Amino acid sequence: MRLILLGPPGSGKGTQAKLLCSRNHLVHIATGDILRRAIEENTPAGARARPFMEAGKLVPDELVNGVIAERFASADRPTRFVMDGYPRSLVQADTFDALLDRHHLCLAAVVLLTVDDEEIVRRVAGRWVCPRCQTPYHVESNPPRVPGVYDLDGVRLEQRPDDRAETVRARLEVYRNNTAGLARHYRDKGLLREVFASGDIEGVYQRILEVLRGQAGSSC
Ligand code: AMP
């Protein structure tokens, strides 16, 4: 199956993408994670992306499209995947459509997670991630076994710099400005499925499966 997950920062998009991938043997492609890794590794793409990310702004389309094109150009290109955080603009959506066409790949669905703003702020403020693999935790809804420590290897969890309250507000604004157009783009293609993403992680996951049930016989 090939999916795109859309949703505001703090909608649980990353958590749901990871669940979908681990339970259905799909590859998780998260541009935010790829860009954060590029910053950590001090690559030219990372250096260009950094100021945009720290300000909560979108990284230029051409840079992100390049990162994705590279991912799909490799011999081990993913054929069954969940896109998490890409595309994020209409230019990116058009570029991705063309890339999928070139590789003769179709999309099963585009899942739009919806959450109200107050819940988003509460969620993001309590989010801590493993600095190495980006596994997310939440102090209330998904706490690690030992506070502040990654369950698997004891690494200290960190709060992402772009999860600061003022940056989250900027990111929500950016999200709103872009999502309406993106949602329309995929609705017109008959691919958009909306899922109310409040509540516990498993409940949201089950609602995603519910809207994907119609795709069960599809080869996409
Ligand atoms: P995320 O982890 O998906 O919330 O992304 C974190 C940050 O990375 C965003 O606020 C953007 O600055 C940047 N970013 C990630 N994906 C994209 C994208 N598809 N287009 C532009 N910027 C992106």
Coordinates of N, CA and C and ligand atoms in Angstrom, one line a residue:
M1 N 0.8 -1.2 0.0 CA 0.0 0.0 0.0 C 0.9 1.3 0.0
R2 N 0.4 2.3 -0.7 CA 1.1 3.6 -0.7 C 0.2 4.7 -0.2
L3 N 0.6 5.4 0.8 CA -0.2 6.3 1.5 C 0.5 7.7 1.7
I4 N -0.2 8.7 1.7 CA 0.3 10.0 2.2 C -0.5 10.3 3.5
L5 N 0.2 10.7 4.5 CA -0.5 11.2 5.7 C -0.4 12.7 5.8
L6 N -1.5 13.4 5.9 CA -1.5 14.9 6.1 C -2.1 15.2 7.5
G7 N -1.5 16.2 8.1 CA -2.1 16.6 9.4 C -1.2 17.7 10.0
P8 N -1.8 18.5 10.9 CA -1.0 19.6 11.5 C 0.1 19.0 12.4
P9 N 1.1 19.9 12.7 CA 2.1 19.4 13.7 C 1.4 19.0 15.0
G10 N 1.7 17.9 15.6 CA 1.0 17.5 16.8 C -0.2 16.7 16.6
S11 N -0.5 16.4 15.3 CA -1.8 15.6 15.1 C -1.5 14.1 15.3
G12 N -0.3 13.7 15.6 CA 0.1 12.3 15.8 C 0.4 11.6 14.5
K13 N 0.7 12.5 13.5 CA 1.0 12.0 12.1 C 2.2 11.0 12.2
G14 N 3.3 11.4 12.9 CA 4.5 10.6 12.9 C 4.2 9.3 13.6
T15 N 3.5 9.4 14.7 CA 3.2 8.1 15.5 C 2.4 7.2 14.7
Q16 N 1.3 7.7 14.0 CA 0.5 6.9 13.2 C 1.2 6.3 12.0
A17 N 2.1 7.1 11.4 CA 2.9 6.6 10.3 C 3.8 5.5 10.7
K18 N 4.4 5.6 11.9 CA 5.3 4.5 12.4 C 4.5 3.2 12.6
L19 N 3.3 3.4 13.2 CA 2.4 2.2 13.5 C 2.0 1.6 12.2
L20 N 1.5 2.4 11.2 CA 1.1 1.9 9.9 C 2.2 1.1 9.3
C21 N 3.5 1.6 9.4 CA 4.6 1.0 8.7 C 5.0 -0.3 9.4
S22 N 5.1 -0.3 10.8 CA 5.5 -1.5 11.5 C 4.5 -2.6 11.4
R23 N 3.2 -2.3 11.3 CA 2.2 -3.3 11.3 C 1.9 -3.8 9.9
N24 N 2.3 -3.1 8.9 CA 1.9 -3.4 7.5 C 3.1 -3.5 6.6
H25 N 4.3 -3.6 7.2 CA 5.5 -3.7 6.4 C 5.6 -2.6 5.3
L26 N 5.5 -1.4 5.7 CA 5.6 -0.3 4.8 C 6.8 0.6 5.2
V27 N 7.4 1.3 4.2 CA 8.6 2.1 4.5 C 8.1 3.5 4.9
H28 N 8.6 4.0 6.0 CA 8.3 5.3 6.6 C 9.2 6.4 5.9
I29 N 8.6 7.3 5.2 CA 9.4 8.4 4.6 C 9.0 9.7 5.2
A30 N 9.8 10.3 6.1 CA 9.4 11.5 6.8 C 10.5 12.6 6.5
T31 N 10.0 13.6 5.7 CA 11.0 14.6 5.3 C 11.6 15.4 6.5
G32 N 10.7 15.6 7.5 CA 11.3 16.2 8.7 C 12.4 15.5 9.3
D33 N 12.3 14.2 9.4 CA 13.4 13.3 10.0 C 14.6 13.4 9.0
I34 N 14.4 13.3 7.7 CA 15.5 13.3 6.8 C 16.3 14.6 6.9
L35 N 15.5 15.7 7.0 CA 16.1 17.1 7.1 C 16.9 17.2 8.4
R36 N 16.3 16.8 9.5 CA 16.9 16.9 10.8 C 18.3 16.1 10.8
R37 N 18.2 14.9 10.1 CA 19.5 14.1 10.0 C 20.5 14.9 9.2
A38 N 20.0 15.5 8.1 CA 21.0 16.3 7.3 C 21.6 17.4 8.0
I39 N 20.8 18.0 8.9 CA 21.4 19.1 9.8 C 22.4 18.5 10.7
E40 N 22.1 17.4 11.4 CA 23.0 16.8 12.3 C 24.3 16.4 11.6
E41 N 24.2 15.9 10.4 CA 25.4 15.4 9.6 C 26.1 16.6 8.9
N42 N 25.5 17.8 9.0 CA 26.1 19.0 8.4 C 26.3 18.9 6.9
T43 N 25.3 18.3 6.2 CA 25.4 18.3 4.8 C 25.0 19.6 4.2
P44 N 25.3 19.9 2.9 CA 24.8 21.2 2.3 C 23.3 21.3 2.4
A45 N 22.6 20.3 2.2 CA 21.1 20.4 2.3 C 20.7 20.7 3.7
G46 N 21.4 20.1 4.7 CA 21.1 20.5 6.1 C 21.3 21.9 6.4
A47 N 22.5 22.4 5.9 CA 22.8 23.8 6.2 C 21.8 24.8 5.6
R48 N 21.3 24.4 4.4 CA 20.3 25.3 3.7 C 19.0 25.2 4.5
A49 N 18.6 24.0 5.0 CA 17.3 23.8 5.6 C 17.2 24.4 7.0
R50 N 18.3 24.4 7.7 CA 18.3 24.8 9.1 C 17.6 26.1 9.5
P51 N 17.9 27.2 8.8 CA 17.2 28.5 9.2 C 15.7 28.4 9.0
F52 N 15.3 27.7 8.0 CA 13.8 27.6 7.7 C 13.2 26.8 8.8
M53 N 13.8 25.7 9.2 CA 13.2 24.8 10.2 C 13.2 25.4 11.5
E54 N 14.3 26.1 11.9 CA 14.3 26.8 13.2 C 13.3 27.9 13.3
A55 N 12.9 28.5 12.2 CA 11.9 29.5 12.2 C 10.5 29.0 12.1
G56 N 10.4 27.6 11.9 CA 9.0 27.0 11.7 C 8.5 27.2 10.3
K57 N 9.4 27.6 9.4 CA 8.9 27.8 8.0 C 9.1 26.6 7.2
L58 N 8.5 26.6 6.0 CA 8.7 25.4 5.1 C 10.1 25.6 4.4
V59 N 10.8 24.6 4.3 CA 12.1 24.5 3.5 C 11.7 24.7 2.0
P60 N 12.5 25.4 1.2 CA 12.1 25.6 -0.2 C 11.7 24.3 -0.9
D61 N 10.7 24.4 -1.7 CA 10.2 23.2 -2.4 C 11.3 22.4 -3.1
E62 N 12.1 23.2 -3.8 CA 13.1 22.5 -4.7 C 14.1 21.7 -3.9
L63 N 14.4 22.1 -2.6 CA 15.3 21.4 -1.8 C 14.6 20.1 -1.3
V64 N 13.4 20.2 -0.9 CA 12.7 19.0 -0.4 C 12.4 18.0 -1.5
N65 N 12.0 18.6 -2.7 CA 11.7 17.7 -3.8 C 13.0 17.0 -4.2
G66 N 14.2 17.6 -4.1 CA 15.4 17.0 -4.4 C 15.7 15.8 -3.4
V67 N 15.4 16.0 -2.1 CA 15.6 15.0 -1.1 C 14.8 13.8 -1.5
I68 N 13.5 14.0 -1.8 CA 12.6 12.9 -2.2 C 13.0 12.2 -3.5
A69 N 13.4 13.0 -4.5 CA 13.9 12.4 -5.7 C 15.0 11.5 -5.5
E70 N 15.9 11.9 -4.6 CA 17.1 11.1 -4.3 C 16.7 9.8 -3.7
R71 N 15.7 9.9 -2.7 CA 15.3 8.7 -2.0 C 14.7 7.7 -3.0
F72 N 14.0 8.2 -4.0 CA 13.3 7.3 -5.0 C 14.2 6.9 -6.1
A73 N 15.4 7.6 -6.2 CA 16.3 7.2 -7.3 C 17.2 6.0 -7.0
S74 N 17.3 5.7 -5.7 CA 18.2 4.7 -5.2 C 17.7 3.3 -5.7
A75 N 18.6 2.4 -5.8 CA 18.2 1.0 -6.3 C 17.2 0.4 -5.3
D76 N 17.3 0.7 -4.0 CA 16.4 0.1 -3.0 C 15.2 1.1 -2.8
R77 N 14.7 1.7 -3.9 CA 13.6 2.6 -3.8 C 12.4 2.0 -3.2
P78 N 11.7 2.7 -2.3 CA 10.5 2.0 -1.6 C 9.4 1.9 -2.6
T79 N 8.7 0.8 -2.5 CA 7.5 0.6 -3.4 C 6.2 0.6 -2.6
R80 N 6.3 0.4 -1.3 CA 5.2 0.4 -0.4 C 5.6 1.3 0.7
F81 N 4.9 2.4 0.9 CA 5.4 3.4 1.8 C 4.3 4.3 2.4
V82 N 4.6 5.0 3.5 CA 3.8 6.0 4.1 C 4.6 7.3 4.0
M83 N 4.1 8.3 3.3 CA 4.7 9.6 3.3 C 4.2 10.4 4.5
D84 N 5.2 11.0 5.2 CA 4.9 11.7 6.5 C 5.5 13.0 6.4
G85 N 4.7 14.1 6.1 CA 5.3 15.4 6.0 C 5.6 15.8 4.6
Y86 N 5.4 15.0 3.7 CA 5.6 15.4 2.2 C 4.5 14.7 1.4
P87 N 3.9 15.3 0.5 CA 4.1 16.7 0.1 C 3.4 17.7 1.1
R88 N 3.9 18.9 1.1 CA 3.4 19.9 2.0 C 3.0 21.2 1.3
S89 N 3.1 21.2 -0.1 CA 2.7 22.4 -0.9 C 2.2 21.8 -2.2
L90 N 1.5 22.6 -2.9 CA 1.0 22.2 -4.2 C 2.1 21.9 -5.2
V91 N 3.1 22.7 -5.1 CA 4.3 22.4 -6.0 C 4.9 21.0 -5.7
Q92 N 5.0 20.7 -4.4 CA 5.5 19.4 -4.0 C 4.6 18.3 -4.5
A93 N 3.3 18.5 -4.3 CA 2.3 17.5 -4.7 C 2.4 17.2 -6.2
D94 N 2.5 18.3 -7.0 CA 2.6 18.1 -8.5 C 3.9 17.3 -8.8
T95 N 5.0 17.7 -8.1 CA 6.3 17.0 -8.3 C 6.2 15.6 -8.0
F96 N 5.5 15.3 -6.8 CA 5.4 13.9 -6.4 C 4.5 13.1 -7.3
D97 N 3.4 13.7 -7.8 CA 2.6 13.0 -8.7 C 3.4 12.5 -10.0
A98 N 4.2 13.5 -10.4 CA 5.0 13.2 -11.6 C 6.0 12.1 -11.3
L99 N 6.6 12.1 -10.1 CA 7.6 11.1 -9.8 C 7.0 9.7 -9.7
L100 N 5.8 9.7 -9.1 CA 5.1 8.4 -9.0 C 4.7 7.9 -10.3
D101 N 4.3 8.8 -11.2 CA 3.9 8.4 -12.6 C 5.2 7.7 -13.3
R102 N 6.3 8.4 -13.1 CA 7.5 7.9 -13.8 C 7.9 6.5 -13.3
H103 N 7.6 6.2 -12.0 CA 7.9 4.9 -11.4 C 6.7 4.0 -11.5
H104 N 5.7 4.4 -12.2 CA 4.4 3.5 -12.4 C 3.9 3.1 -11.0
L105 N 3.8 4.0 -10.1 CA 3.3 3.7 -8.8 C 2.0 4.6 -8.6
C106 N 1.0 4.0 -8.0 CA -0.2 4.8 -7.7 C -0.4 4.9 -6.2
L107 N -1.2 5.8 -5.8 CA -1.5 6.0 -4.4 C -2.8 5.4 -4.0
A108 N -2.8 4.7 -2.8 CA -4.0 4.1 -2.3 C -4.9 5.1 -1.7
A109 N -4.4 6.1 -1.0 CA -5.2 7.1 -0.3 C -4.3 8.2 0.3
V110 N -4.9 9.3 0.6 CA -4.3 10.4 1.3 C -5.1 10.6 2.5
V111 N -4.5 10.3 3.7 CA -5.3 10.4 5.0 C -5.0 11.7 5.6
L112 N -6.1 12.5 5.8 CA -6.0 13.8 6.5 C -6.4 13.7 7.9
L113 N -5.4 13.9 8.8 CA -5.8 13.8 10.3 C -6.2 15.2 10.8
T114 N -7.4 15.3 11.4 CA -7.8 16.6 11.9 C -7.9 16.6 13.4
V115 N -7.4 17.7 14.0 CA -7.4 17.8 15.5 C -7.6 19.3 15.8
D116 N -8.3 19.7 16.9 CA -8.4 21.1 17.1 C -7.2 21.7 17.8
D117 N -7.1 23.0 17.6 CA -5.8 23.7 17.9 C -5.4 23.6 19.4
E118 N -6.4 23.7 20.3 CA -6.0 23.6 21.7 C -5.4 22.3 22.0
E119 N -5.9 21.2 21.5 CA -5.3 19.9 21.7 C -3.9 19.8 21.1
I120 N -3.7 20.5 20.0 CA -2.4 20.4 19.3 C -1.4 21.1 20.2
V121 N -1.7 22.2 20.8 CA -0.7 22.9 21.6 C -0.4 22.1 22.8
R122 N -1.4 21.4 23.5 CA -1.2 20.6 24.6 C -0.3 19.4 24.2
R123 N -0.6 18.8 23.1 CA 0.2 17.7 22.6 C 1.7 18.0 22.4
V124 N 1.9 19.1 21.6 CA 3.2 19.4 21.2 C 4.1 19.8 22.4
A125 N 3.5 20.5 23.3 CA 4.2 21.0 24.5 C 4.7 19.8 25.3
G126 N 4.0 18.7 25.2 CA 4.4 17.5 26.0 C 5.2 16.5 25.2
R127 N 5.6 16.8 24.0 CA 6.3 15.8 23.1 C 7.8 15.8 23.4
W128 N 8.3 14.6 23.5 CA 9.8 14.4 23.7 C 10.2 13.3 22.7
V129 N 11.3 13.5 22.1 CA 11.7 12.4 21.1 C 13.1 11.9 21.4
C130 N 13.4 10.7 20.9 CA 14.7 10.2 21.0 C 15.6 11.0 19.9
P131 N 16.7 11.6 20.4 CA 17.5 12.4 19.4 C 18.1 11.6 18.3
R132 N 18.2 10.3 18.5 CA 18.8 9.5 17.4 C 17.8 9.0 16.4
C133 N 16.7 8.4 16.9 CA 15.8 7.7 15.9 C 14.4 8.5 15.8
Q134 N 14.3 9.6 16.6 CA 13.1 10.4 16.5 C 11.8 9.7 17.0
T135 N 11.9 8.6 17.7 CA 10.7 8.0 18.3 C 10.1 8.9 19.2
P136 N 8.8 9.3 19.0 CA 8.2 10.3 19.9 C 7.5 9.7 21.1
Y137 N 7.6 10.4 22.2 CA 6.8 10.1 23.4 C 6.0 11.3 23.8
H138 N 5.0 11.1 24.7 CA 4.3 12.2 25.2 C 4.1 12.0 26.7
V139 N 4.4 13.1 27.5 CA 4.4 13.0 28.9 C 3.1 12.5 29.4
E140 N 1.9 12.8 28.7 CA 0.6 12.3 29.2 C 0.2 11.0 28.5
S141 N 0.1 11.1 27.2 CA -0.6 10.0 26.5 C 0.3 8.8 26.1
N142 N 1.6 9.0 26.1 CA 2.5 7.9 25.7 C 3.9 8.1 26.4
P143 N 3.9 8.0 27.7 CA 5.1 8.3 28.5 C 6.1 7.1 28.3
P144 N 7.4 7.4 28.4 CA 8.4 6.4 28.4 C 8.3 5.7 29.8
R145 N 8.9 4.5 29.9 CA 8.9 3.7 31.2 C 9.5 4.5 32.3
V146 N 10.7 5.1 31.9 CA 11.4 6.0 32.9 C 11.3 7.4 32.3
P147 N 10.8 8.4 33.1 CA 10.7 9.7 32.6 C 11.9 10.3 32.0
G148 N 11.8 10.8 30.8 CA 12.9 11.5 30.1 C 13.9 10.6 29.4
V149 N 13.7 9.3 29.4 CA 14.6 8.3 28.9 C 14.0 7.4 27.9
Y150 N 14.7 7.2 26.7 CA 14.2 6.3 25.7 C 14.2 4.8 26.2
D151 N 13.0 4.2 26.0 CA 12.8 2.8 26.5 C 13.9 1.8 26.0
L152 N 14.3 1.9 24.7 CA 15.1 0.9 24.1 C 16.6 0.9 24.5
D153 N 17.1 2.2 24.6 CA 18.6 2.2 24.9 C 19.0 3.2 25.9
G154 N 18.1 3.8 26.6 CA 18.4 4.6 27.7 C 18.9 6.0 27.3
V155 N 18.8 6.4 26.0 CA 19.2 7.7 25.6 C 18.3 8.7 26.2
R156 N 18.8 9.9 26.6 CA 18.0 11.0 27.1 C 17.1 11.6 26.0
L157 N 15.8 11.7 26.3 CA 14.9 12.2 25.3 C 15.1 13.7 25.3
E158 N 14.8 14.3 24.1 CA 14.9 15.8 23.9 C 13.6 16.4 23.4
Q159 N 13.4 17.7 23.6 CA 12.4 18.4 23.0 C 12.9 19.0 21.7
R160 N 12.2 18.8 20.6 CA 12.7 19.4 19.4 C 12.6 20.9 19.4
P161 N 13.7 21.6 18.9 CA 13.7 23.1 19.0 C 12.4 23.7 18.3
D162 N 11.9 23.0 17.2 CA 10.7 23.5 16.6 C 9.4 23.2 17.3
D163 N 9.5 22.5 18.4 CA 8.3 22.2 19.2 C 8.1 23.3 20.3
R164 N 8.9 24.4 20.3 CA 8.7 25.5 21.2 C 7.3 26.2 20.8
A165 N 6.6 26.7 21.8 CA 5.3 27.2 21.6 C 5.2 28.2 20.5
E166 N 6.1 29.2 20.4 CA 6.0 30.2 19.4 C 6.2 29.6 18.0
T167 N 7.1 28.6 17.9 CA 7.4 28.0 16.6 C 6.2 27.1 16.2
V168 N 5.6 26.5 17.2 CA 4.4 25.7 16.9 C 3.3 26.6 16.3
R169 N 3.1 27.8 16.8 CA 2.1 28.7 16.3 C 2.4 29.0 14.8
A170 N 3.7 29.3 14.6 CA 4.1 29.6 13.2 C 3.9 28.4 12.3
R171 N 4.2 27.2 12.8 CA 4.0 26.0 12.0 C 2.6 25.7 11.7
L172 N 1.7 26.0 12.7 CA 0.3 25.8 12.4 C -0.3 26.8 11.4
E173 N 0.2 28.0 11.4 CA -0.2 29.0 10.4 C 0.3 28.5 9.0
V174 N 1.5 28.1 8.9 CA 2.0 27.6 7.6 C 1.2 26.4 7.2
Y175 N 0.9 25.5 8.1 CA 0.1 24.3 7.8 C -1.2 24.7 7.2
R176 N -1.9 25.7 7.9 CA -3.2 26.1 7.4 C -3.2 26.7 6.0
N177 N -2.1 27.5 5.8 CA -2.0 28.2 4.5 C -1.9 27.2 3.3
N178 N -1.3 26.0 3.6 CA -1.0 25.1 2.6 C -2.0 23.9 2.5
T179 N -2.6 23.6 3.6 CA -3.4 22.4 3.6 C -4.7 22.4 2.7
A180 N -5.3 23.6 2.8 CA -6.6 23.6 2.0 C -6.3 23.3 0.6
G181 N -5.3 23.8 0.0 CA -5.0 23.5 -1.4 C -4.6 22.1 -1.6
L182 N -3.8 21.6 -0.7 CA -3.4 20.2 -0.8 C -4.6 19.2 -0.7
A183 N -5.5 19.5 0.3 CA -6.6 18.7 0.5 C -7.5 18.7 -0.8
R184 N -7.6 19.9 -1.4 CA -8.5 20.0 -2.6 C -7.8 19.1 -3.7
H185 N -6.5 19.3 -3.9 CA -5.8 18.5 -4.9 C -6.1 17.0 -4.8
Y186 N -6.0 16.5 -3.6 CA -6.2 15.0 -3.5 C -7.7 14.7 -3.5
R187 N -8.6 15.6 -3.0 CA -10.0 15.3 -3.1 C -10.4 15.2 -4.5
D188 N -9.9 16.1 -5.3 CA -10.3 16.1 -6.8 C -9.8 14.8 -7.4
K189 N -8.8 14.2 -6.9 CA -8.4 12.9 -7.5 C -9.1 11.7 -6.8
G190 N -10.0 12.0 -5.9 CA -10.8 10.9 -5.2 C -10.0 10.2 -4.2
L191 N -8.9 10.8 -3.7 CA -8.0 10.0 -2.8 C -8.1 10.4 -1.3
L192 N -8.7 11.6 -1.1 CA -8.7 12.1 0.3 C -9.6 11.4 1.3
R193 N -9.1 11.0 2.4 CA -9.9 10.4 3.5 C -9.6 11.1 4.8
E194 N -10.7 11.7 5.4 CA -10.5 12.5 6.6 C -10.7 11.6 7.9
V195 N -9.8 11.7 8.8 CA -9.9 11.0 10.1 C -9.8 11.9 11.3
F196 N -10.7 11.9 12.2 CA -10.7 12.7 13.4 C -9.6 12.1 14.3
A197 N -8.6 12.9 14.6 CA -7.4 12.3 15.2 C -7.2 12.6 16.7
S198 N -8.4 13.0 17.4 CA -8.3 13.2 18.8 C -8.5 11.8 19.5
G199 N -8.0 11.7 20.8 CA -8.2 10.5 21.5 C -6.9 9.7 21.5
D200 N -7.1 8.4 22.0 CA -5.9 7.6 22.2 C -5.3 7.1 20.8
I201 N -4.0 6.7 20.9 CA -3.3 6.4 19.7 C -4.0 5.2 18.9
E202 N -4.3 4.1 19.7 CA -4.9 2.9 19.1 C -6.2 3.2 18.4
G203 N -7.0 4.1 19.1 CA -8.3 4.5 18.6 C -8.2 5.2 17.2
V204 N -7.2 6.1 17.1 CA -7.0 6.8 15.9 C -6.5 5.8 14.8
Y205 N -5.6 4.9 15.2 CA -5.1 4.0 14.3 C -6.3 3.1 13.7
Q206 N -7.2 2.7 14.5 CA -8.3 1.9 14.1 C -9.2 2.7 13.1
R207 N -9.4 4.0 13.4 CA -10.2 4.8 12.5 C -9.5 5.0 11.1
I208 N -8.1 5.0 11.1 CA -7.4 5.1 9.9 C -7.7 3.8 9.1
L209 N -7.6 2.7 9.8 CA -7.8 1.4 9.1 C -9.2 1.3 8.5
E210 N -10.1 1.9 9.3 CA -11.5 1.9 8.8 C -11.7 2.6 7.5
V211 N -11.0 3.8 7.3 CA -11.2 4.6 6.1 C -10.4 3.9 5.0
L212 N -9.4 3.1 5.3 CA -8.6 2.4 4.3 C -9.2 1.1 3.8
R213 N -10.3 0.7 4.6 CA -10.9 -0.6 4.3 C -11.3 -0.7 2.8
G214 N -11.8 0.4 2.3 CA -12.3 0.4 0.9 C -11.2 0.2 -0.1
Q215 N -9.9 0.3 0.4 CA -8.7 0.1 -0.5 C -8.3 -1.3 -0.5
A216 N -8.9 -2.2 0.3 CA -8.4 -3.5 0.5 C -8.1 -4.3 -0.8
G217 N -8.9 -4.1 -1.8 CA -8.7 -4.9 -3.0 C -7.8 -4.2 -4.0
S218 N -7.4 -2.9 -3.7 CA -6.7 -2.1 -4.6 C -5.2 -2.5 -4.7
S219 N -4.6 -2.4 -5.9 CA -3.2 -2.8 -6.0 C -2.3 -1.6 -5.6
C220 N -2.9 -0.5 -5.3 CA -2.1 0.7 -4.9 C -1.7 0.7 -3.5
Ligands
AMP1 P1 8.0 17.7 10.6 O1 8.9 16.9 11.4 O2 7.3 17.0 9.4 O3 7.0 18.5 11.4 O4 8.9 18.8 9.8 C1 9.7 19.7 10.6 C2 10.1 20.9 9.7 O5 10.9 20.4 8.6 C3 9.0 21.7 9.1 O6 8.5 22.7 10.0 C4 9.7 22.3 7.9 O7 10.6 23.3 8.3 C5 10.6 21.2 7.5 N1 9.9 20.3 6.5 C6 9.6 18.9 6.6 N2 9.0 18.5 5.5 C7 8.9 19.5 4.7 C8 8.3 19.6 3.4 N3 7.7 18.6 2.8 N4 8.4 20.9 2.8 C9 9.0 21.9 3.4 N5 9.5 21.8 4.6 C10 9.5 20.7 5.3

